[in-house]
PDB file of C-alpha atoms in Angstrom:
ATOM      1  CA  MET A   1       1.978   7.741   3.223  1.00 94.00           C
ATOM      2  CA  LYS A   2       5.002   8.296   5.440  1.00 97.00           C
ATOM      3  CA  ILE A   3       5.546   9.883   8.852  1.00 98.00           C
ATOM      4  CA  LEU A   4       8.773  11.693   9.715  1.00 98.00           C
ATOM      5  CA  ALA A   5      10.083  13.274  12.912  1.00 98.00           C
ATOM      6  CA  VAL A   6      11.130  16.926  12.714  1.00 98.00           C
ATOM      7  CA  LYS A   7      13.910  17.002  15.340  1.00 98.00           C
ATOM      8  CA  PHE A   8      15.080  20.332  16.770  1.00 98.00           C
ATOM      9  CA  ARG A   9      16.360  19.755  20.339  1.00 97.00           C
ATOM     10  CA  LYS A  10      18.234  16.878  21.974  1.00 97.00           C
ATOM     11  CA  ASP A  11      19.886  15.775  25.229  1.00 97.00           C
ATOM     12  CA  GLY A  12      17.235  17.145  27.575  1.00 97.00           C
ATOM     13  CA  PHE A  13      15.689  15.502  30.620  1.00 97.00           C
ATOM     14  CA  TYR A  14      12.461  15.198  32.600  1.00 97.00           C
ATOM     15  CA  SER A  15      12.684  14.427  36.304  1.00 97.00           C
ATOM     16  CA  GLN A  16      10.532  11.705  37.794  1.00 98.00           C
ATOM     17  CA  PRO A  17       8.636  14.132  40.078  1.00 98.00           C
ATOM     18  CA  PHE A  18       7.735  16.280  37.058  1.00 97.00           C
ATOM     19  CA  ALA A  19       6.781  13.376  34.787  1.00 98.00           C
ATOM     20  CA  PHE A  20       4.956  11.258  37.393  1.00 98.00           C
ATOM     21  CA  GLY A  21       3.748  13.586  40.143  1.00 98.00           C
ATOM     22  CA  GLY A  22       0.498  14.979  38.755  1.00 97.00           C
ATOM     23  CA  GLU A  23      -1.822  12.976  41.005  1.00 98.00           C
ATOM     24  CA  GLU A  24       0.256  11.677  43.907  1.00 97.00           C
ATOM     25  CA  GLY A  25       2.425  14.786  44.341  1.00 97.00           C
ATOM     26  CA  MET A  26       6.012  15.420  43.316  1.00 96.00           C
ATOM     27  CA  GLU A  27       7.329  14.581  46.789  1.00 97.00           C
ATOM     28  CA  LYS A  28       6.437  10.914  46.209  1.00 97.00           C
ATOM     29  CA  PHE A  29       9.089  10.560  43.497  1.00 98.00           C
ATOM     30  CA  ASP A  30      12.870  10.721  43.214  1.00 96.00           C
ATOM     31  CA  LYS A  31      14.186  14.006  41.790  1.00 94.00           C
ATOM     32  CA  ASN A  32      17.481  12.303  40.969  1.00 94.00           C
ATOM     33  CA  VAL A  33      15.767  10.005  38.461  1.00 97.00           C
ATOM     34  CA  ARG A  34      15.826  11.790  35.115  1.00 98.00           C
ATOM     35  CA  TYR A  35      14.415  10.430  31.879  1.00 98.00           C
ATOM     36  CA  ARG A  36      15.758  11.319  28.448  1.00 98.00           C
ATOM     37  CA  GLY A  37      14.271  14.408  26.835  1.00 98.00           C
ATOM     38  CA  SER A  38      14.202  15.911  23.362  1.00 98.00           C
ATOM     39  CA  LEU A  39      11.940  18.021  21.185  1.00 98.00           C
ATOM     40  CA  GLN A  40      10.483  16.872  17.894  1.00 98.00           C
ATOM     41  CA  ASN A  41       7.218  17.289  16.060  1.00 98.00           C
ATOM     42  CA  TYR A  42       5.929  15.172  13.169  1.00 98.00           C
ATOM     43  CA  LEU A  43       5.232  15.405   9.446  1.00 98.00           C
ATOM     44  CA  ILE A  44       2.800  13.287   7.428  1.00 98.00           C
ATOM     45  CA  ASP A  45       3.493  13.008   3.692  1.00 98.00           C
ATOM     46  CA  THR A  46       0.407  11.509   2.066  1.00 98.00           C
ATOM     47  CA  GLY A  47       1.826  11.710  -1.461  1.00 97.00           C
ATOM     48  CA  ASP A  48      -0.444  14.582  -2.471  1.00 97.00           C
ATOM     49  CA  GLU A  49      -0.305  16.606   0.755  1.00 97.00           C
ATOM     50  CA  VAL A  50       2.279  17.612   3.327  1.00 98.00           C
ATOM     51  CA  ILE A  51       0.641  17.758   6.762  1.00 98.00           C
ATOM     52  CA  LEU A  52       2.410  18.883   9.909  1.00 98.00           C
ATOM     53  CA  VAL A  53       1.451  17.931  13.432  1.00 98.00           C
ATOM     54  CA  ASP A  54       2.650  21.002  15.394  1.00 98.00           C
ATOM     55  CA  THR A  55       5.370  23.470  14.453  1.00 98.00           C
ATOM     56  CA  GLY A  56       8.140  23.655  17.018  1.00 95.00           C
ATOM     57  CA  LEU A  57       9.540  26.483  19.095  1.00 95.00           C
ATOM     58  CA  PRO A  58       9.663  30.028  17.710  1.00 94.00           C
ATOM     59  CA  ALA A  59      12.980  30.832  16.046  1.00 93.00           C
ATOM     60  CA  GLY A  60      15.279  32.591  18.468  1.00 91.00           C
ATOM     61  CA  THR A  61      13.954  30.935  21.631  1.00 93.00           C
ATOM     62  CA  PRO A  62      17.046  30.839  23.863  1.00 92.00           C
ATOM     63  CA  GLU A  63      18.449  27.585  25.127  1.00 91.00           C
ATOM     64  CA  GLU A  64      18.002  26.800  28.805  1.00 91.00           C
ATOM     65  CA  HIS A  65      20.864  26.007  31.154  1.00 90.00           C
ATOM     66  CA  PRO A  66      19.617  23.597  33.814  1.00 92.00           C
ATOM     67  CA  THR A  67      20.780  23.386  37.400  1.00 90.00           C
ATOM     68  CA  GLU A  68      20.674  20.417  39.748  1.00 91.00           C
ATOM     69  CA  GLU A  69      17.307  21.706  40.956  1.00 91.00           C
ATOM     70  CA  SER A  70      15.756  21.829  37.482  1.00 93.00           C
ATOM     71  CA  LEU A  71      12.701  19.616  37.097  1.00 94.00           C
ATOM     72  CA  ILE A  72      12.755  19.729  33.320  1.00 95.00           C
ATOM     73  CA  TYR A  73      15.190  20.657  30.562  1.00 95.00           C
ATOM     74  CA  THR A  74      14.068  20.751  26.923  1.00 95.00           C
ATOM     75  CA  GLY A  75      17.587  20.213  25.617  1.00 95.00           C
ATOM     76  CA  LYS A  76      20.209  21.693  23.330  1.00 95.00           C
ATOM     77  CA  ASP A  77      19.354  23.146  19.954  1.00 97.00           C
ATOM     78  CA  ILE A  78      20.019  20.894  16.982  1.00 97.00           C
ATOM     79  CA  CYS A  79      18.748  23.640  14.694  1.00 97.00           C
ATOM     80  CA  SER A  80      15.637  25.742  14.306  1.00 97.00           C
ATOM     81  CA  TYR A  81      12.337  24.021  13.559  1.00 98.00           C
ATOM     82  CA  LEU A  82      12.244  25.432  10.012  1.00 98.00           C
ATOM     83  CA  ASP A  83      15.800  24.291   9.339  1.00 98.00           C
ATOM     84  CA  ALA A  84      14.898  20.820  10.615  1.00 98.00           C
ATOM     85  CA  LEU A  85      11.940  20.784   8.243  1.00 98.00           C
ATOM     86  CA  LYS A  86      14.107  21.871   5.313  1.00 97.00           C
ATOM     87  CA  ALA A  87      16.681  19.199   6.191  1.00 97.00           C
ATOM     88  CA  LEU A  88      13.963  16.604   5.575  1.00 98.00           C
ATOM     89  CA  GLY A  89      13.417  18.107   2.115  1.00 98.00           C
ATOM     90  CA  TYR A  90      10.246  20.119   2.738  1.00 98.00           C
ATOM     91  CA  ALA A  91       9.655  23.814   2.107  1.00 96.00           C
ATOM     92  CA  PRO A  92       7.104  25.724   4.231  1.00 97.00           C
ATOM     93  CA  GLU A  93       5.090  26.794   1.190  1.00 95.00           C
ATOM     94  CA  LYS A  94       4.418  23.126   0.323  1.00 96.00           C
ATOM     95  CA  VAL A  95       2.633  22.439   3.627  1.00 98.00           C
ATOM     96  CA  THR A  96      -1.127  22.174   3.087  1.00 97.00           C
ATOM     97  CA  LYS A  97      -2.421  21.447   6.591  1.00 98.00           C
ATOM     98  CA  ILE A  98      -1.227  21.781  10.171  1.00 98.00           C
ATOM     99  CA  LEU A  99      -2.917  19.789  12.931  1.00 98.00           C
ATOM    100  CA  LEU A 100      -2.245  21.511  16.239  1.00 98.00           C
ATOM    101  CA  THR A 101      -2.225  19.306  19.323  1.00 98.00           C
ATOM    102  CA  HIS A 102      -2.322  22.314  21.649  1.00 98.00           C
ATOM    103  CA  LYS A 103      -1.342  25.935  22.187  1.00 96.00           C
ATOM    104  CA  HIS A 104       2.034  25.697  23.960  1.00 96.00           C
ATOM    105  CA  ALA A 105       4.868  27.285  21.997  1.00 93.00           C
ATOM    106  CA  ASP A 106       6.918  24.106  21.552  1.00 94.00           C
ATOM    107  CA  HIS A 107       3.951  22.948  19.455  1.00 97.00           C
ATOM    108  CA  SER A 108       2.652  26.200  17.952  1.00 97.00           C
ATOM    109  CA  GLY A 109       5.777  28.336  17.733  1.00 96.00           C
ATOM    110  CA  GLU A 110       6.184  28.597  13.970  1.00 97.00           C
ATOM    111  CA  LEU A 111       2.551  28.610  12.809  1.00 97.00           C
ATOM    112  CA  ARG A 112       3.048  32.035  11.221  1.00 96.00           C
ATOM    113  CA  SER A 113       5.672  30.589   8.878  1.00 97.00           C
ATOM    114  CA  PHE A 114       3.028  28.600   6.954  1.00 97.00           C
ATOM    115  CA  PRO A 115       0.666  31.115   5.312  1.00 90.00           C
ATOM    116  CA  ASN A 116      -0.479  28.583   2.690  1.00 92.00           C
ATOM    117  CA  ALA A 117      -1.566  25.956   5.226  1.00 97.00           C
ATOM    118  CA  LYS A 118      -4.917  25.478   6.868  1.00 98.00           C
ATOM    119  CA  ILE A 119      -4.271  25.251  10.603  1.00 98.00           C
ATOM    120  CA  TYR A 120      -6.706  22.881  12.308  1.00 98.00           C
ATOM    121  CA  VAL A 121      -7.144  23.682  15.983  1.00 98.00           C
ATOM    122  CA  ASN A 122      -9.556  22.550  18.670  1.00 98.00           C
ATOM    123  CA  ALA A 123     -12.065  25.407  18.872  1.00 98.00           C
ATOM    124  CA  GLU A 124     -11.479  25.568  22.637  1.00 97.00           C
ATOM    125  CA  GLU A 125      -7.918  26.822  22.003  1.00 96.00           C
ATOM    126  CA  LEU A 126      -8.871  29.781  19.799  1.00 96.00           C
ATOM    127  CA  SER A 127      -8.564  32.359  22.583  1.00 95.00           C
ATOM    128  CA  ALA A 128      -4.985  31.292  23.451  1.00 95.00           C
ATOM    129  CA  ALA A 129      -2.415  34.081  23.371  1.00 92.00           C
ATOM    130  CA  GLU A 130      -0.142  31.971  21.143  1.00 94.00           C
ATOM    131  CA  LEU A 131      -2.798  31.883  18.393  1.00 96.00           C
ATOM    132  CA  GLN A 132      -3.770  35.548  18.233  1.00 95.00           C
ATOM    133  CA  GLY A 133      -3.256  37.291  14.914  1.00 94.00           C
ATOM    134  CA  ILE A 134      -3.090  34.091  12.884  1.00 94.00           C
ATOM    135  CA  GLY A 135      -5.578  34.289  10.040  1.00 88.00           C
ATOM    136  CA  ASN A 136      -5.605  30.779   8.599  1.00 95.00           C
ATOM    137  CA  LEU A 137      -7.044  28.907  11.583  1.00 97.00           C
ATOM    138  CA  VAL A 138      -9.737  26.269  11.030  1.00 98.00           C
ATOM    139  CA  PRO A 139     -11.705  25.685  14.256  1.00 98.00           C
ATOM    140  CA  VAL A 140     -12.455  22.018  14.860  1.00 98.00           C
ATOM    141  CA  TYR A 141     -15.658  21.040  16.699  1.00 98.00           C
ATOM    142  CA  PHE A 142     -15.215  17.234  16.523  1.00 98.00           C
ATOM    143  CA  GLU A 143     -18.503  16.521  14.785  1.00 97.00           C
ATOM    144  CA  ASP A 144     -17.726  13.091  13.314  1.00 98.00           C
ATOM    145  CA  GLY A 145     -18.762  11.081  16.360  1.00 98.00           C
ATOM    146  CA  ALA A 146     -16.841   8.426  18.225  1.00 98.00           C
ATOM    147  CA  TYR A 147     -13.541   6.962  17.092  1.00 98.00           C
ATOM    148  CA  TYR A 148     -13.303   3.641  18.920  1.00 98.00           C
ATOM    149  CA  ASN A 149     -13.221   4.587  22.637  1.00 98.00           C
ATOM    150  CA  PHE A 150     -12.705   8.316  22.023  1.00 98.00           C
ATOM    151  CA  PRO A 151     -16.175   9.915  21.993  1.00 98.00           C
ATOM    152  CA  GLU A 152     -15.334  12.983  19.838  1.00 98.00           C
ATOM    153  CA  SER A 153     -13.403  13.010  16.578  1.00 98.00           C
ATOM    154  CA  GLN A 154     -12.916  14.857  13.298  1.00 98.00           C
ATOM    155  CA  LYS A 155     -11.847  13.038  10.143  1.00 98.00           C
ATOM    156  CA  ILE A 156      -9.155  15.074   8.372  1.00 98.00           C
ATOM    157  CA  ARG A 157      -8.865  12.725   5.404  1.00 98.00           C
ATOM    158  CA  GLU A 158      -8.820   8.986   4.850  1.00 97.00           C
ATOM    159  CA  GLY A 159      -6.520   7.439   7.445  1.00 98.00           C
ATOM    160  CA  ILE A 160      -6.000  10.612   9.500  1.00 98.00           C
ATOM    161  CA  THR A 161      -8.254  11.409  12.459  1.00 98.00           C
ATOM    162  CA  TYR A 162      -8.153  14.267  14.960  1.00 98.00           C
ATOM    163  CA  LEU A 163      -9.335  13.407  18.491  1.00 98.00           C
ATOM    164  CA  LYS A 164     -10.464  15.587  21.366  1.00 98.00           C
ATOM    165  CA  ALA A 165      -8.181  14.818  24.320  1.00 98.00           C
ATOM    166  CA  LYS A 166      -8.764  17.460  26.995  1.00 98.00           C
ATOM    167  CA  GLY A 167      -6.585  17.644  30.080  1.00 98.00           C
ATOM    168  CA  HIS A 168      -3.032  18.841  29.477  1.00 97.00           C
ATOM    169  CA  THR A 169      -4.744  21.915  28.070  1.00 97.00           C
ATOM    170  CA  ASN A 170      -8.465  22.467  27.693  1.00 96.00           C
ATOM    171  CA  GLY A 171      -8.083  22.214  23.928  1.00 97.00           C
ATOM    172  CA  ASN A 172      -5.606  19.343  23.821  1.00 98.00           C
ATOM    173  CA  SER A 173      -5.904  16.957  20.865  1.00 98.00           C
ATOM    174  CA  ILE A 174      -4.442  13.746  19.456  1.00 98.00           C
ATOM    175  CA  VAL A 175      -3.763  12.784  15.834  1.00 98.00           C
ATOM    176  CA  ILE A 176      -4.128   9.156  14.707  1.00 98.00           C
ATOM    177  CA  VAL A 177      -2.645   7.972  11.415  1.00 98.00           C
ATOM    178  CA  GLU A 178      -3.737   4.534  10.229  1.00 98.00           C
ATOM    179  CA  GLN A 179      -1.347   2.683   7.954  1.00 97.00           C
ATOM    180  CA  ASP A 180      -0.504  -0.955   7.225  1.00 96.00           C
ATOM    181  CA  GLY A 181      -2.689  -2.183  10.078  1.00 97.00           C
ATOM    182  CA  LEU A 182      -1.013   0.090  12.634  1.00 98.00           C
ATOM    183  CA  PHE A 183      -2.249   3.146  14.507  1.00 98.00           C
ATOM    184  CA  PHE A 184       0.350   5.905  14.834  1.00 98.00           C
ATOM    185  CA  MET A 185      -0.686   8.025  17.816  1.00 99.00           C
ATOM    186  CA  ILE A 186       0.806  11.524  17.676  1.00 98.00           C
ATOM    187  CA  HIS A 187      -0.121  13.133  20.947  1.00 97.00           C
ATOM    188  CA  GLY A 188       0.084  16.542  22.587  1.00 86.00           C
ATOM    189  CA  ASP A 189       1.856  15.792  25.869  1.00 96.00           C
ATOM    190  CA  ILE A 190      -0.501  13.145  27.196  1.00 98.00           C
ATOM    191  CA  THR A 191       2.776  12.071  28.790  1.00 98.00           C
ATOM    192  CA  TYR A 192       6.166  13.729  28.609  1.00 98.00           C
ATOM    193  CA  VAL A 193       8.086  10.437  28.727  1.00 98.00           C
ATOM    194  CA  ASP A 194       6.984   6.962  27.720  1.00 98.00           C
ATOM    195  CA  GLU A 195       7.813   5.645  31.181  1.00 98.00           C
ATOM    196  CA  ALA A 196       4.796   7.608  32.448  1.00 98.00           C
ATOM    197  CA  LEU A 197       2.569   5.878  29.892  1.00 98.00           C
ATOM    198  CA  TYR A 198       3.738   2.441  31.024  1.00 98.00           C
ATOM    199  CA  GLN A 199       3.411   3.289  34.717  1.00 98.00           C
ATOM    200  CA  ASN A 200       0.082   5.120  34.256  1.00 98.00           C
ATOM    201  CA  LYS A 201       1.268   8.436  35.693  1.00 98.00           C
ATOM    202  CA  LEU A 202       0.238  12.005  34.901  1.00 98.00           C
ATOM    203  CA  SER A 203       2.749  14.822  34.676  1.00 98.00           C
ATOM    204  CA  VAL A 204       2.303  17.905  36.836  1.00 97.00           C
ATOM    205  CA  VAL A 205       1.199  20.033  33.851  1.00 95.00           C
ATOM    206  CA  PHE A 206      -2.528  20.164  33.130  1.00 95.00           C
ATOM    207  CA  ASP A 207      -5.406  22.615  32.862  1.00 95.00           C
ATOM    208  CA  ASP A 208      -7.920  20.023  34.031  1.00 97.00           C
ATOM    209  CA  PRO A 209      -6.581  17.140  36.151  1.00 97.00           C
ATOM    210  CA  ALA A 210      -9.787  15.096  36.032  1.00 98.00           C
ATOM    211  CA  ALA A 211      -9.946  15.357  32.248  1.00 98.00           C
ATOM    212  CA  ALA A 212      -6.234  14.514  31.984  1.00 98.00           C
ATOM    213  CA  ARG A 213      -6.884  11.279  33.874  1.00 98.00           C
ATOM    214  CA  VAL A 214      -9.825  10.389  31.618  1.00 98.00           C
ATOM    215  CA  THR A 215      -7.700  11.029  28.540  1.00 98.00           C
ATOM    216  CA  LEU A 216      -4.765   8.944  29.749  1.00 98.00           C
ATOM    217  CA  ASP A 217      -7.172   6.107  30.596  1.00 98.00           C
ATOM    218  CA  ARG A 218      -8.610   6.283  27.076  1.00 98.00           C
ATOM    219  CA  VAL A 219      -5.137   6.291  25.546  1.00 98.00           C
ATOM    220  CA  ARG A 220      -4.109   3.220  27.509  1.00 98.00           C
ATOM    221  CA  GLU A 221      -7.363   1.412  26.666  1.00 98.00           C
ATOM    222  CA  PHE A 222      -6.885   2.224  22.978  1.00 98.00           C
ATOM    223  CA  ILE A 223      -3.288   0.943  23.060  1.00 98.00           C
ATOM    224  CA  ARG A 224      -4.392  -2.313  24.697  1.00 98.00           C
ATOM    225  CA  ASN A 225      -6.914  -2.933  21.941  1.00 98.00           C
ATOM    226  CA  HIS A 226      -5.083  -1.681  18.847  1.00 98.00           C
ATOM    227  CA  PRO A 227      -1.499  -2.068  17.579  1.00 98.00           C
ATOM    228  CA  THR A 228      -0.286   1.434  18.369  1.00 98.00           C
ATOM    229  CA  VAL A 229       2.997   3.229  17.718  1.00 98.00           C
ATOM    230  CA  TYR A 230       3.184   5.958  20.387  1.00 98.00           C
ATOM    231  CA  LEU A 231       4.784   9.146  19.064  1.00 98.00           C
ATOM    232  CA  SER A 232       5.805  11.592  21.779  1.00 98.00           C
ATOM    233  CA  THR A 233       7.152  15.133  21.448  1.00 98.00           C
ATOM    234  CA  HIS A 234       9.427  15.316  24.496  1.00 98.00           C
ATOM    235  CA  THR A 235      11.386  12.062  24.539  1.00 98.00           C
ATOM    236  CA  PRO A 236      13.674  10.331  22.014  1.00 98.00           C
ATOM    237  CA  GLN A 237      11.453   7.285  22.464  1.00 98.00           C
ATOM    238  CA  GLY A 238       8.970   9.121  20.225  1.00 98.00           C
ATOM    239  CA  TYR A 239      11.143   9.003  17.127  1.00 98.00           C
ATOM    240  CA  GLU A 240      12.741   5.718  18.201  1.00 98.00           C
ATOM    241  CA  ASN A 241       9.271   4.147  18.256  1.00 98.00           C
ATOM    242  CA  LEU A 242       8.602   5.606  14.823  1.00 98.00           C
ATOM    243  CA  GLU A 243      11.873   4.474  13.271  1.00 98.00           C
ATOM    244  CA  ALA A 244      11.496   0.956  14.659  1.00 98.00           C
ATOM    245  CA  CYS A 245       7.748   0.872  13.939  1.00 98.00           C
ATOM    246  CA  ARG A 246       7.523  -0.321  17.539  1.00 98.00           C
ATOM    247  CA  VAL A 247       4.078  -1.345  18.766  1.00 98.00           C
ATOM    248  CA  THR A 248       3.532  -0.342  22.389  1.00 98.00           C
ATOM    249  CA  ASP A 249       3.032  -3.203  24.849  1.00 98.00           C
ATOM    250  CA  LEU A 250       1.931  -1.781  28.187  1.00 98.00           C
ATOM    251  CA  ASP A 251       2.860  -5.005  29.983  1.00 98.00           C
ATOM    252  CA  HIS A 252       6.391  -5.067  28.592  1.00 98.00           C
ATOM    253  CA  PRO A 253       7.895  -1.565  28.776  1.00 97.00           C
ATOM    254  CA  VAL A 254      10.858  -0.580  26.694  1.00 96.00           C
ATOM    255  CA  GLU A 255      13.950  -0.527  28.890  1.00 95.00           C
ATOM    256  CA  THR A 256      14.687   2.904  30.320  1.00 96.00           C
ATOM    257  CA  VAL A 257      17.936   4.548  29.264  1.00 95.00           C
ATOM    258  CA  PRO A 258      18.801   7.131  31.953  1.00 92.00           C
ATOM    259  CA  ALA A 259      19.384  10.690  30.839  1.00 95.00           C
ATOM    260  CA  GLU A 260      23.012  11.770  30.644  1.00 89.00           C
ATOM    261  CA  VAL A 261      23.104  15.010  32.604  1.00 87.00           C
ATOM    262  CA  CYS A 262      25.829  17.645  32.659  1.00 82.00           C
ATOM    263  CA  PHE A 263      25.361  20.802  34.695  1.00 79.00           C
ATOM    264  CA  GLU A 264      27.760  23.239  33.065  1.00 75.00           C
ATOM    265  CA  GLU A 265      28.539  26.640  34.478  1.00 71.00           C
ATOM    266  CA  LYS A 266      27.248  29.281  32.065  1.00 71.00           C
ATOM    267  CA  LYS A 267      27.502  33.039  32.094  1.00 73.00           C
ATOM    268  CA  ALA A 268      24.185  34.302  33.419  1.00 73.00           C
ATOM    269  CA  SER A 269      22.102  36.387  31.009  1.00 88.00           C
ATOM    270  CA  GLY A 270      19.482  37.252  33.616  1.00 91.00           C
ATOM    271  CA  LYS A 271      16.785  35.815  31.373  1.00 93.00           C
ATOM    272  CA  TYR A 272      14.758  32.717  32.280  1.00 94.00           C
ATOM    273  CA  VAL A 273      12.771  30.402  30.005  1.00 91.00           C
ATOM    274  CA  CYS A 274       9.568  28.549  30.847  1.00 90.00           C
ATOM    275  CA  SER A 275      10.197  24.913  29.967  1.00 86.00           C
ATOM    276  CA  ILE A 276       6.479  24.338  29.465  1.00 89.00           C
ATOM    277  CA  CYS A 277       5.468  27.063  27.023  1.00 87.00           C
ATOM    278  CA  GLY A 278       8.724  28.781  26.029  1.00 86.00           C
ATOM    279  CA  TYR A 279       7.910  32.172  27.577  1.00 91.00           C
ATOM    280  CA  VAL A 280      11.094  34.190  28.122  1.00 92.00           C
ATOM    281  CA  TYR A 281      11.287  36.333  31.260  1.00 95.00           C
ATOM    282  CA  ASP A 282      13.588  39.280  30.552  1.00 94.00           C
ATOM    283  CA  PRO A 283      14.151  41.646  33.486  1.00 93.00           C
ATOM    284  CA  ALA A 284      14.613  44.503  31.012  1.00 93.00           C
ATOM    285  CA  GLU A 285      10.945  44.134  30.081  1.00 94.00           C
ATOM    286  CA  HIS A 286       9.828  44.060  33.739  1.00 94.00           C
ATOM    287  CA  ASP A 287      11.300  47.242  35.228  1.00 93.00           C
ATOM    288  CA  GLY A 288      14.608  45.515  35.905  1.00 93.00           C
ATOM    289  CA  VAL A 289      13.143  43.033  38.407  1.00 95.00           C
ATOM    290  CA  ALA A 290      15.378  39.958  38.542  1.00 94.00           C
ATOM    291  CA  PHE A 291      13.677  36.599  38.177  1.00 94.00           C
ATOM    292  CA  GLU A 292      15.046  35.561  41.567  1.00 93.00           C
ATOM    293  CA  ASP A 293      13.304  38.553  43.156  1.00 95.00           C
ATOM    294  CA  LEU A 294       9.855  37.681  41.877  1.00 95.00           C
ATOM    295  CA  PRO A 295       7.452  36.567  44.626  1.00 95.00           C
ATOM    296  CA  GLY A 296       7.231  32.877  45.340  1.00 93.00           C
ATOM    297  CA  ASP A 297       3.668  32.662  44.046  1.00 95.00           C
ATOM    298  CA  TRP A 298       4.509  34.332  40.717  1.00 96.00           C
ATOM    299  CA  VAL A 299       3.433  32.247  37.705  1.00 95.00           C
ATOM    300  CA  CYS A 300       4.229  32.275  34.006  1.00 93.00           C
ATOM    301  CA  PRO A 301       2.018  34.919  32.390  1.00 93.00           C
ATOM    302  CA  ARG A 302       1.350  32.624  29.458  1.00 88.00           C
ATOM    303  CA  CYS A 303       0.801  29.106  30.819  1.00 90.00           C
ATOM    304  CA  LYS A 304       0.395  29.865  34.559  1.00 90.00           C
ATOM    305  CA  GLN A 305       3.121  27.428  35.628  1.00 91.00           C
ATOM    306  CA  PRO A 306       5.185  28.287  38.754  1.00 93.00           C
ATOM    307  CA  LYS A 307       8.771  29.571  38.907  1.00 93.00           C
ATOM    308  CA  SER A 308      10.050  26.003  39.374  1.00 91.00           C
ATOM    309  CA  LYS A 309       9.273  25.292  35.704  1.00 91.00           C
ATOM    310  CA  PHE A 310      11.748  27.978  34.538  1.00 92.00           C
ATOM    311  CA  ASN A 311      15.436  27.525  33.739  1.00 90.00           C
ATOM    312  CA  PRO A 312      18.142  30.153  33.272  1.00 90.00           C
ATOM    313  CA  ALA A 313      18.743  31.162  29.661  1.00 88.00           C
TER     314      ALA A 313
END
């Protein structure tokens, strides 16, 4: 069995207030501290099955162009998710299962490109707008009891377990792959950057803050008691951990490499992109109302995040 990273964006960043400010407030942290960002999902090749954990952004999602005020920037396109998958040597029709960590489009964006796959999804996510019209969903009710300190789990096959991990979204989940005495934890935005894991901080994005705290506590307890390789979606440390087979030591954090940030002047398109769920605000679809003219309390119609989570396209 092997695990591979499907890499489709690079050179992004996550500000410290965004990555750390979920409980104490963003004002407690330094907006000029920016951690490296990227976008990648993961593939598990068992030898007789090809299993994906999440499926990237929808093809055609425009790149963002961050400003000095941007809290978050998902990065520059390397290629589309499907092209990244093909570059690893895998065709969509060969994928047998998809394990969805949660509904947001950087995780669910290309589900429709895998008609032969069974898509396992926490039953609490079934009503999400991103999942409507998809016919090959398999609702998961986590009926296999406790998995170590996680009280609800579903065994997918030998060595692969799906865990209920509510908080970031109400249907958030984690995938654990056991191999060679290690536990590879593929998570759905429990943290955006590994620095938040080490420093025990929640990001500002959650449906249920109390549940997000419980989940992060469980993750940290699990890591303390099991040799765990922590595989994140939004930071290069995710695939760096994988490639180095690096076991997470909460008492000895990996040294932070600051994000290299360049704020280039770009011709404005008028469109804005939600950095959380990928929703594109196009004034042409909203009676010509410019994004800047939306009321201050306007929120993303998909994920309900505020205007501050959007970047120009």
